[in-house]
Protein backbone atom coordinates (compact mmCIF):
# COMPACT_ATOMS: atom_id res chain seq x y z
CA ASP A 1 -0.23 -0.35 -0.27
CA THR A 2 2.69 2.35 0.86
CA ARG A 3 4.32 1.20 -2.45
CA THR A 4 1.29 2.29 -4.51
CA HIS A 5 1.05 5.64 -2.70
CA GLU A 6 4.61 6.63 -3.46
CA ASN A 7 4.11 5.57 -7.35
CA GLU A 8 0.85 8.28 -7.24
CA ASN A 9 2.73 10.94 -5.60
CA LYS A 10 5.65 10.54 -8.33
CA ASP A 11 3.28 10.18 -11.24
CA LYS A 12 1.50 13.69 -9.55
CA ASN A 13 5.20 15.07 -9.32
CA ASP A 14 6.09 14.12 -12.77
CA LYS A 15 2.64 15.09 -14.31
CA ASP A 16 3.41 18.95 -12.73
CA LYS A 17 6.86 18.69 -14.36
CA LYS A 18 5.88 18.14 -17.51
CA GLY A 19 2.93 20.71 -16.89
CA GLU A 20 5.79 23.09 -16.02
CA ARG A 21 8.06 22.59 -18.84
CA ASP A 22 5.32 22.97 -21.13
CA HIS A 23 4.09 26.34 -20.17
CA LYS A 24 7.83 27.42 -20.59
CA LYS A 25 7.97 26.11 -23.80
CA GLY A 26 4.93 28.04 -24.93
CA GLU A 27 6.30 31.00 -23.15
CA TRP A 28 9.90 30.57 -25.01
CA LYS A 29 7.96 30.13 -28.29
CA ASP A 30 5.64 33.15 -27.53
CA LYS A 31 9.22 35.66 -26.89
CA SER A 32 11.00 33.74 -30.08
CA ALA A 33 8.21 34.70 -31.94
CA SER A 34 7.79 38.57 -30.84
CA THR A 35 11.99 38.76 -30.93
CA SER A 36 11.87 37.41 -34.58
CA ALA A 37 9.48 39.99 -35.31
CA SER A 38 11.38 42.51 -34.03
CA VAL A 39 14.74 41.62 -35.89
CA ILE A 40 12.13 41.25 -39.03
CA THR A 41 10.99 44.73 -38.16
CA LYS A 42 14.75 46.56 -37.16
CA ALA A 43 15.76 44.86 -40.88
CA SER A 44 12.72 45.99 -42.63
CA ALA A 45 13.44 49.83 -41.23
CA ARG A 46 17.64 49.36 -42.72
CA VAL A 47 16.17 48.26 -46.16
CA THR A 48 13.81 51.21 -46.03
CA ASP A 49 16.45 53.74 -45.25
CA MET A 50 18.20 51.89 -48.27
CA ALA A 51 15.95 52.36 -50.88
CA ASP A 52 15.31 56.01 -49.77
CA MET A 53 18.79 56.56 -50.30
CA MET A 54 19.14 55.28 -53.54
CA ALA A 55 15.75 56.51 -54.91
CA SER A 56 17.11 59.70 -53.83
CA MET A 57 20.35 59.38 -56.32
CA SER A 58 18.24 58.02 -59.38
CA ALA A 59 17.59 61.80 -60.68
CA THR A 60 21.22 62.99 -60.63
CA ILE A 61 21.99 59.59 -62.34
CA GLY A 62 19.58 60.06 -65.26
CA GLN A 63 21.15 63.61 -65.27
CA LYS A 64 24.88 61.89 -65.56
CA ILE A 65 23.72 59.81 -68.22
CA THR A 66 21.90 62.46 -70.16
CA GLY A 67 25.28 64.45 -70.10
CA SER A 68 27.74 61.76 -70.74
CA ASN A 69 29.54 60.77 -73.96
CA LEU A 70 27.68 57.57 -74.44
CA SER A 71 26.69 56.63 -77.83
CA VAL A 72 23.08 57.08 -78.29
CA ASP A 73 22.63 53.05 -78.15
CA ALA A 74 24.62 52.97 -74.44
CA LYS A 75 22.67 56.20 -73.22
CA ALA A 76 19.14 53.65 -74.47
CA ASP A 77 20.97 50.55 -72.28
CA ALA A 78 22.07 53.10 -69.25
CA ASN A 79 18.24 54.99 -68.98
CA ALA A 80 17.25 51.27 -69.42
CA ASN A 81 19.23 49.77 -66.77
CA LEU A 82 17.71 53.20 -64.88
CA SER A 83 14.31 52.49 -65.26
CA ASP A 84 14.86 48.62 -63.78
CA TYR A 85 17.09 50.64 -61.38
CA ASN A 86 14.13 52.59 -60.03
CA SER A 87 11.80 49.38 -60.04
CA ASP A 88 13.56 47.22 -58.57
CA VAL A 89 14.41 50.24 -55.39
CA ALA A 90 10.54 50.79 -55.32
CA ASP A 91 9.58 46.98 -55.32
CA ALA A 92 12.53 46.36 -52.32
CA LYS A 93 10.84 49.27 -50.54
CA ALA A 94 7.21 47.76 -50.73
CA LYS A 95 8.49 44.09 -49.83
CA ALA A 96 10.06 46.09 -46.76
CA VAL A 97 6.99 47.51 -45.95
CA ALA A 98 4.76 44.48 -46.03
CA ALA A 99 7.45 42.92 -44.15
CA ALA A 100 6.99 45.19 -41.11
CA VAL A 101 3.07 45.58 -41.77
CA VAL A 102 3.15 41.09 -41.03
CA ALA A 103 6.03 41.33 -38.37
CA ALA A 104 3.60 43.88 -36.62
CA LYS A 105 0.48 41.03 -35.92
CA VAL A 106 2.56 39.05 -33.94
CA ASP A 107 1.16 39.00 -30.67
CA ALA A 108 1.61 36.79 -27.64
CA GLY A 109 -2.56 36.52 -27.61
CA ASN A 110 -2.15 34.53 -31.39
CA SER A 111 -1.93 30.87 -31.51
CA THR A 112 1.97 29.81 -31.66
CA THR A 113 0.98 28.39 -35.56
CA THR A 114 -0.28 31.82 -36.52
CA ASN A 115 2.82 33.88 -34.80
CA ALA A 116 4.57 31.59 -37.26
CA SER A 117 2.85 31.74 -39.95
CA PHE A 118 3.27 35.52 -39.59
CA VAL A 119 6.75 35.39 -39.10
CA ALA A 120 7.57 33.07 -41.99
CA GLU A 121 5.63 35.38 -44.34
CA ALA A 122 7.80 38.71 -42.89
CA ARG A 123 10.73 36.86 -43.57
CA ALA A 124 9.62 35.81 -47.03
CA ASP A 125 9.12 39.66 -48.06
CA LEU A 126 12.28 40.84 -45.90
CA SER A 127 14.30 38.09 -48.73
CA ALA A 128 12.80 39.70 -51.25
CA ALA A 129 12.88 43.37 -50.43
CA TRP A 130 17.19 42.26 -49.75
CA ASP A 131 16.80 40.70 -53.20
CA PHE A 132 15.43 43.52 -55.33
CA LEU A 133 17.84 45.96 -53.39
CA LYS A 134 20.75 43.42 -54.66
CA SER A 135 19.38 43.62 -58.25
CA ALA A 136 19.11 47.55 -57.75
CA LYS A 137 23.06 47.64 -57.12
CA ASP A 138 23.70 45.34 -59.47
CA GLU A 139 22.19 47.70 -62.12
CA LEU A 140 23.72 50.73 -60.71
CA LYS A 141 26.84 48.97 -61.19
CA ASN A 142 26.22 48.65 -64.56
CA ILE A 143 25.03 52.22 -65.01
CA LEU A 144 28.24 53.33 -63.43
CA SER A 145 30.76 51.16 -65.29
CA SER A 146 29.08 52.47 -68.81
CA LEU A 147 29.51 55.86 -67.38
CA TRP A 148 33.09 55.89 -66.09
CA GLY A 149 34.04 53.89 -69.43
CA SER A 150 32.90 56.67 -71.50
CA LYS A 151 35.51 59.50 -70.48
C-alpha cells in the first residue's frame, strides 16, 4: 500500500514537471516569435532607409547619363538600366514595408502556429526586399561602369 502511494506521488510530480515544462515551452515560443518580429521590423527599417537613399540618387544618375559622352545606344541601355534600378528600389521598399506590417501582427494572444506563419511570411517579404536591393545595386554598377567607361 505504501508503494502504491509513492508511485502516485511520483506520477503527480512528473505531471507537474511536464506541465511546467510545457508552460515554459509556450512562453519561449511566444518570446521567440516576438523577438523574430522585432528583428524583422528593424531589418525592414534598414532596407527602407537604403531604398530611400538609393531612390534619392536616381535623378542625379539620370542627369549624368544625359550629359555623358555615351553613344545613343549606350545611353538607351543606361536609361533602361536606370528604369530597372528605379523599379527594383521601389519593389524593395514595398516588400520591406510589407514585411514590417506582417511582423506587427505577431502577438502573444495569437496561437503559436499563427505567429509562426506571420514570421515566415514577414521573412519571405524581407528576403524578397533584400533581393530587389541586390538587383538594384547590380543595375547601378552597370550604369556607373558604362558612365566611367565613356570618359
